[in-house]
Amino acid sequence: MGRVYNFSAGPAVLPEEVLKEAAEEMLDYKGTGMGVMEMSHRSKAFDDIIKEAEKDIRELMNIPDNYKVLFLQGGASQQFAAVPMNLMKNKKAAYIITGQWAKKAYQEAQIYGEAVAVASSADKTFSYIPDCSDLDIPEDADYVYICENNTIYGTKYKTLPNTKGKLLVADQSSCFLSEPVDVTKYGVIYGGVQKNVGPAGLVISIIREDLITDDVLPGTPTMLKWKTQADADSLYNTPNCYAIYICGKVFKWLKKNGGLEAMKALNEKKAKILYDFLDESKLFKGTVRKEDRSLMNVPFVTGNEDLDKKFVAEAKAAGFENLKGHRTVGGMRASIYNAMPIEGVEKLVEFMKKFEAENS
Ligand SMILES: *Cc1c(COP(=O)(O)O)cnc(C)c1O
């Protein structure tokens, strides 16, 4: 059997081209006589890899010079703690609760200070983004925190919250590099790379320079202090070298394919195919309020659990993998990240049409 259409929410599909290139270089990276997994992180070859990766992501996201790009370990979840440890000068922050990842970040922040939930969409199973135009943000809040694309529930902020002058911190894990962003609107952007960019375990944090200081909460581990990592250019200790290498290749692939504007256009096209079908289908229904729909994660249901199960099983047999929804939402979820080809979405919709005809 060849490769399947992999709709996993993460770790997720990567560009085939990138995987092939990595395979070719597995035993001998560019005449070094060794693979990237085997080489010193202090070597010239790796230094070139990480510098090139940083240069390319800066170009792709148009990251201003006064922002640092850090390649860190511990995944996105580690930043749930690093954010308050590095930013909570007044020990207070505002959190917008739009799903499980936002909630986990909020709960983690409560260990270090007062995390205030200023809005939530928990009342309707996180199926929408709350109105964030006039929130009651505490005067002394150090930052406002959002999870910009909600991987599990399939919602995405189309406009950023009005932070009333406070710093904005965003977990972009599942929409990272899926469309252009205006970095200057954020104090901190971070993303676990296994959703849209590379192998799990690496998180890329883009942090405004003035926020990287020695003034962190007492007890902050050396490794979680952004300044430690920034001063060492992400090489304080041995980084996740192989993941950085793969991300670098994905950045090249994105550049070759037109950058983030082109990616956005393609992602909109792919998502439209699926959402248009969900809107006209008599069997399948999307679970998210239309204006808040994610381009990356598309949850849907039939309304009948047994039929959902049957669909997931038959889809798997037909080569469409990982369509089972998150256990808290049920039903199905198709994650259609950058590397999912448009044919994958077209064929999925064909398959759904066939299933609908056979089951109604
Ligand atoms: C997957 C995910 C996380 C957790 O990532 P880890 O790298 O496993 O810690 C956090 N936030 C969002 C939005 C995610 O999609």
Coordinates of N, CA and C in Angstrom, one line a residue, residues 200-346:
A200 N 7.1 16.4 15.9 CA 6.7 16.8 17.2 C 7.9 17.1 18.1
G201 N 7.6 17.9 19.2 CA 8.7 18.2 20.2 C 9.3 19.5 20.1
L202 N 9.2 20.1 18.9 CA 9.8 21.4 18.7 C 8.7 22.5 18.7
V203 N 8.9 23.6 19.4 CA 8.0 24.7 19.3 C 8.8 25.9 18.9
I204 N 8.2 26.7 18.0 CA 8.9 27.9 17.5 C 8.2 29.1 18.2
S205 N 9.0 29.9 18.9 CA 8.4 31.1 19.6 C 9.0 32.3 19.0
I206 N 8.1 33.2 18.6 CA 8.5 34.5 18.0 C 8.2 35.6 19.0
I207 N 9.2 36.2 19.6 CA 9.0 37.0 20.8 C 9.6 38.4 20.6
R208 N 8.8 39.5 20.9 CA 9.3 40.8 20.8 C 10.5 41.0 21.7
E209 N 11.6 41.6 21.2 CA 12.8 41.6 22.0 C 12.7 42.2 23.4
D210 N 11.9 43.3 23.5 CA 11.9 43.9 24.8 C 11.2 43.1 25.9
L211 N 10.6 42.0 25.5 CA 9.9 41.0 26.4 C 10.8 39.9 26.9
I212 N 12.0 39.9 26.3 CA 13.0 38.9 26.7 C 14.0 39.5 27.7
T213 N 13.8 39.3 29.0 CA 14.6 40.0 30.0 C 15.0 39.0 31.1
D214 N 15.8 39.5 32.1 CA 16.1 38.7 33.3 C 15.0 38.8 34.3
D215 N 14.0 39.7 34.1 CA 13.0 39.9 35.1 C 11.9 38.9 34.9
V216 N 12.1 37.7 35.4 CA 11.2 36.6 35.2 C 10.7 36.2 36.7
L217 N 9.7 35.4 36.7 CA 9.2 35.0 38.1 C 10.3 34.2 38.8
P218 N 10.4 34.4 40.1 CA 11.4 33.6 40.9 C 11.1 32.1 40.7
G219 N 12.1 31.3 40.6 CA 12.0 29.9 40.4 C 11.9 29.5 39.0
T220 N 11.9 30.4 38.0 CA 11.8 30.0 36.6 C 13.0 29.2 36.2
P221 N 12.8 28.0 35.7 CA 14.0 27.2 35.3 C 14.8 27.9 34.2
T222 N 16.1 27.7 34.3 CA 17.0 28.3 33.3 C 16.5 28.0 31.9
M223 N 16.1 26.8 31.6 CA 15.7 26.4 30.3 C 14.4 27.1 29.8
L224 N 13.6 27.6 30.8 CA 12.3 28.2 30.4 C 12.4 29.7 30.3
K225 N 13.5 30.2 30.7 CA 13.7 31.6 30.6 C 14.1 31.9 29.2
W226 N 13.3 32.8 28.5 CA 13.5 33.0 27.1 C 14.9 33.7 26.9
K227 N 15.3 34.4 27.9 CA 16.6 35.1 27.7 C 17.8 34.1 27.5
T228 N 17.7 33.0 28.3 CA 18.7 32.0 28.2 C 18.8 31.5 26.7
Q229 N 17.6 31.2 26.2 CA 17.6 30.7 24.8 C 17.9 31.7 23.8
A230 N 17.5 32.9 24.0 CA 17.8 34.0 23.0 C 19.2 34.3 23.0
D231 N 19.9 34.4 24.2 CA 21.3 34.7 24.2 C 22.1 33.6 23.6
A232 N 21.6 32.4 23.6 CA 22.4 31.3 23.0 C 21.9 30.9 21.6
D233 N 21.1 31.8 21.0 CA 20.6 31.5 19.7 C 20.0 30.1 19.6
S234 N 19.2 29.8 20.5 CA 18.5 28.5 20.6 C 19.4 27.3 20.8
L235 N 20.7 27.6 21.1 CA 21.6 26.5 21.3 C 22.2 26.5 22.7
Y236 N 21.4 26.8 23.7 CA 21.8 26.7 25.1 C 22.2 25.3 25.5
N237 N 21.3 24.4 25.1 CA 21.7 22.9 25.2 C 21.4 22.3 23.8
T238 N 21.5 21.0 23.7 CA 21.3 20.4 22.4 C 19.8 20.6 22.0
P239 N 19.6 21.3 20.9 CA 18.2 21.4 20.5 C 17.7 20.2 19.8
N240 N 16.4 20.3 19.4 CA 15.9 19.2 18.6 C 16.3 19.4 17.1
C241 N 17.6 19.0 16.9 CA 18.3 19.3 15.6 C 17.5 18.7 14.4
Y242 N 17.1 17.5 14.5 CA 16.4 16.9 13.3 C 15.1 17.6 13.0
A243 N 14.4 18.0 14.0 CA 13.1 18.7 13.8 C 13.4 20.1 13.1
I244 N 14.4 20.7 13.6 CA 14.8 22.0 13.0 C 15.1 21.9 11.5
Y245 N 15.9 20.8 11.2 CA 16.3 20.5 9.9 C 15.0 20.3 9.0
I246 N 14.1 19.5 9.5 CA 12.9 19.2 8.7 C 12.1 20.5 8.5
C247 N 11.9 21.3 9.6 CA 11.2 22.6 9.5 C 11.8 23.4 8.4
G248 N 13.2 23.5 8.4 CA 13.9 24.3 7.4 C 13.5 23.8 6.0
K249 N 13.4 22.5 5.8 CA 13.0 22.1 4.5 C 11.5 22.5 4.1
V250 N 10.7 22.4 5.1 CA 9.3 22.8 4.9 C 9.2 24.3 4.6
F251 N 10.1 25.1 5.2 CA 10.1 26.6 4.9 C 10.5 26.8 3.4
K252 N 11.5 26.0 3.0 CA 11.9 26.1 1.6 C 10.7 25.7 0.6
W253 N 10.1 24.7 1.0 CA 8.9 24.2 0.3 C 7.8 25.2 0.2
L254 N 7.6 25.9 1.3 CA 6.6 27.0 1.3 C 7.0 28.2 0.4
K255 N 8.3 28.5 0.5 CA 8.8 29.6 -0.3 C 8.7 29.3 -1.8
K256 N 9.0 28.0 -2.1 CA 9.0 27.6 -3.5 C 7.5 27.6 -4.1
N257 N 6.6 27.4 -3.1 CA 5.2 27.3 -3.6 C 4.5 28.7 -3.4
G258 N 5.2 29.7 -3.3 CA 4.6 31.0 -3.3 C 4.4 31.7 -2.0
G259 N 4.9 31.1 -0.9 CA 4.9 31.7 0.4 C 3.5 31.7 1.0
L260 N 3.2 32.5 2.0 CA 2.0 32.4 2.8 C 0.8 32.9 2.1
E261 N 0.9 33.9 1.2 CA -0.2 34.4 0.4 C -0.8 33.2 -0.4
A262 N 0.1 32.6 -1.1 CA -0.3 31.5 -1.9 C -0.9 30.3 -1.1
M263 N -0.3 30.1 0.1 CA -0.8 29.0 0.9 C -2.2 29.3 1.4
K264 N -2.4 30.6 1.8 CA -3.7 31.0 2.2 C -4.8 30.8 1.1
A265 N -4.4 31.2 -0.1 CA -5.4 31.0 -1.2 C -5.7 29.5 -1.4
L266 N -4.7 28.7 -1.4 CA -4.9 27.2 -1.5 C -5.7 26.7 -0.4
N267 N -5.4 27.1 0.9 CA -6.1 26.6 2.0 C -7.5 27.0 2.0
E268 N -7.8 28.2 1.5 CA -9.2 28.7 1.4 C -10.0 27.8 0.3
K269 N -9.3 27.5 -0.7 CA -9.9 26.7 -1.8 C -10.2 25.3 -1.3
K270 N -9.2 24.7 -0.6 CA -9.4 23.4 0.0 C -10.6 23.4 1.0
A271 N -10.6 24.3 1.9 CA -11.6 24.4 2.9 C -13.0 24.6 2.3
K272 N -13.0 25.4 1.3 CA -14.3 25.7 0.7 C -15.0 24.5 0.1
I273 N -14.1 23.6 -0.5 CA -14.7 22.4 -1.1 C -15.4 21.6 0.0
L274 N -14.8 21.5 1.1 CA -15.4 20.7 2.2 C -16.6 21.4 2.8
Y275 N -16.4 22.7 3.1 CA -17.5 23.4 3.8 C -18.7 23.5 2.9
D276 N -18.5 23.7 1.6 CA -19.6 23.8 0.6 C -20.4 22.5 0.6
F277 N -19.7 21.4 0.6 CA -20.4 20.1 0.7 C -21.1 20.0 2.0
L278 N -20.5 20.3 3.1 CA -21.2 20.2 4.4 C -22.5 21.0 4.5
D279 N -22.4 22.2 3.8 CA -23.6 23.1 3.8 C -24.8 22.5 3.0
E280 N -24.4 21.7 2.0 CA -25.5 21.2 1.1 C -25.9 19.8 1.5
S281 N -25.1 19.1 2.2 CA -25.3 17.7 2.5 C -26.6 17.5 3.4
K282 N -27.3 16.4 3.1 CA -28.4 16.1 4.0 C -28.0 15.2 5.2
L283 N -26.8 14.6 5.0 CA -26.4 13.7 6.1 C -25.3 14.3 7.0
F284 N -24.3 15.0 6.4 CA -23.2 15.5 7.2 C -23.5 17.0 7.5
K285 N -23.1 17.4 8.7 CA -23.2 18.8 9.1 C -21.9 19.3 9.8
G286 N -21.5 20.5 9.5 CA -20.4 21.1 10.2 C -20.9 21.5 11.6
T287 N -19.9 21.5 12.6 CA -20.3 21.8 14.0 C -20.0 23.2 14.4
V288 N -19.4 24.0 13.5 CA -18.9 25.3 13.9 C -19.8 26.5 13.3
R289 N -19.9 27.5 14.0 CA -20.6 28.7 13.5 C -19.8 29.2 12.3
K290 N -20.6 29.5 11.2 CA -19.9 29.7 9.9 C -18.8 30.7 9.9
E291 N -19.1 31.8 10.5 CA -18.1 32.9 10.4 C -16.8 32.6 11.2
D292 N -16.8 31.6 12.0 CA -15.6 31.3 12.8 C -14.9 30.0 12.4
R293 N -15.3 29.5 11.2 CA -14.7 28.3 10.7 C -13.2 28.3 10.5
S294 N -12.5 27.3 10.9 CA -11.1 27.2 10.7 C -10.8 26.7 9.3
L295 N -9.7 27.1 8.7 CA -9.3 26.6 7.4 C -8.5 25.3 7.6
M296 N -8.1 25.0 8.8 CA -7.2 23.9 9.0 C -7.9 22.6 9.6
N297 N -8.8 22.8 10.5 CA -9.5 21.7 11.1 C -11.0 21.8 11.0
V298 N -11.5 20.7 10.4 CA -13.0 20.8 10.0 C -13.7 19.7 10.7
P299 N -14.4 20.0 11.8 CA -15.2 18.9 12.5 C -16.6 18.8 11.8
F300 N -17.1 17.6 11.7 CA -18.5 17.4 11.2 C -19.1 16.1 11.8
V301 N -20.4 16.0 11.7 CA -21.1 14.9 12.3 C -22.2 14.5 11.4
T302 N -22.7 13.3 11.6 CA -24.0 12.9 10.9 C -25.2 13.0 11.8
G303 N -24.9 13.2 13.1 CA -26.0 13.2 14.1 C -26.3 11.8 14.6
N304 N -25.7 10.8 14.1 CA -26.0 9.5 14.5 C -24.6 8.8 14.8
E305 N -24.4 8.5 16.1 CA -23.0 8.0 16.5 C -22.6 6.7 15.7
D306 N -23.6 5.8 15.5 CA -23.3 4.6 14.8 C -22.9 4.8 13.4
L307 N -23.6 5.8 12.8 CA -23.3 6.1 11.4 C -21.9 6.8 11.3
D308 N -21.6 7.6 12.3 CA -20.2 8.2 12.4 C -19.2 7.2 12.4
K309 N -19.4 6.2 13.3 CA -18.4 5.1 13.4 C -18.2 4.3 12.1
K310 N -19.4 4.1 11.4 CA -19.4 3.4 10.2 C -18.6 4.2 9.1
F311 N -18.8 5.5 9.1 CA -18.2 6.3 8.2 C -16.6 6.3 8.4
V312 N -16.2 6.5 9.6 CA -14.8 6.5 9.9 C -14.1 5.2 9.5
A313 N -14.8 4.1 9.7 CA -14.3 2.7 9.4 C -14.2 2.6 7.9
E314 N -15.3 2.9 7.2 CA -15.3 2.8 5.7 C -14.3 3.7 5.0
A315 N -14.2 4.9 5.6 CA -13.2 5.9 5.1 C -11.8 5.4 5.2
K316 N -11.5 4.8 6.4 CA -10.2 4.2 6.6 C -9.9 3.1 5.6
A317 N -10.8 2.3 5.4 CA -10.6 1.2 4.4 C -10.4 1.7 3.0
A318 N -10.9 2.9 2.7 CA -10.8 3.5 1.4 C -9.5 4.4 1.3
G319 N -8.7 4.5 2.4 CA -7.4 5.2 2.3 C -7.5 6.6 2.8
F320 N -8.6 6.9 3.6 CA -8.7 8.3 4.3 C -8.5 8.0 5.8
E321 N -7.3 8.4 6.3 CA -6.9 8.0 7.6 C -7.2 9.2 8.6
N322 N -7.4 8.8 9.9 CA -7.5 9.7 11.0 C -8.6 10.7 10.9
L323 N -9.8 10.2 10.5 CA -10.9 11.1 10.4 C -11.8 11.1 11.7
K324 N -11.5 10.3 12.6 CA -12.3 10.2 13.9 C -12.1 11.6 14.6
G325 N -13.2 12.1 15.1 CA -13.2 13.4 15.8 C -12.6 13.2 17.2
H326 N -12.3 14.4 17.8 CA -11.7 14.3 19.1 C -12.8 13.8 20.1
R327 N -12.3 13.0 21.1 CA -13.3 12.3 22.0 C -14.3 13.3 22.6
T328 N -13.9 14.6 22.8 CA -14.8 15.5 23.5 C -15.9 16.1 22.5
V329 N -15.7 15.9 21.2 CA -16.7 16.5 20.2 C -17.4 15.3 19.6
G330 N -16.8 14.2 19.4 CA -17.4 13.1 18.7 C -17.3 13.3 17.2
G331 N -18.0 12.4 16.5 CA -18.1 12.6 15.1 C -16.8 12.5 14.4
M332 N -16.6 13.4 13.4 CA -15.4 13.4 12.5 C -14.7 14.7 12.6
R333 N -13.4 14.6 12.2 CA -12.6 15.9 12.0 C -11.6 15.6 10.9
A334 N -11.7 16.5 9.9 CA -10.7 16.4 8.8 C -9.7 17.6 9.0
S335 N -8.5 17.3 9.3 CA -7.4 18.3 9.4 C -6.8 18.4 8.0
I336 N -6.8 19.6 7.5 CA -6.4 19.8 6.1 C -5.3 20.9 6.0
Y337 N -4.2 20.5 6.7 CA -3.0 21.4 6.8 C -2.4 21.7 5.4
N338 N -1.4 22.6 5.4 CA -0.7 23.0 4.2 C -0.4 21.8 3.3
A339 N 0.1 20.7 3.9 CA 0.7 19.6 3.1 C -0.4 18.7 2.5
M340 N -1.7 18.9 2.9 CA -2.7 18.0 2.4 C -3.0 18.5 1.0
P341 N -2.8 17.7 0.0 CA -3.1 18.1 -1.4 C -4.6 18.3 -1.6
I342 N -4.9 19.2 -2.6 CA -6.3 19.5 -2.9 C -7.0 18.2 -3.3
E343 N -6.3 17.3 -4.0 CA -7.0 16.1 -4.4 C -7.5 15.3 -3.2
G344 N -6.7 15.4 -2.1 CA -7.1 14.7 -0.9 C -8.5 15.1 -0.5
V345 N -8.7 16.4 -0.5 CA -10.0 17.0 -0.1 C -11.1 16.7 -1.1
E346 N -10.8 16.8 -2.4 CA -11.8 16.5 -3.4 C -12.2 15.0 -3.3

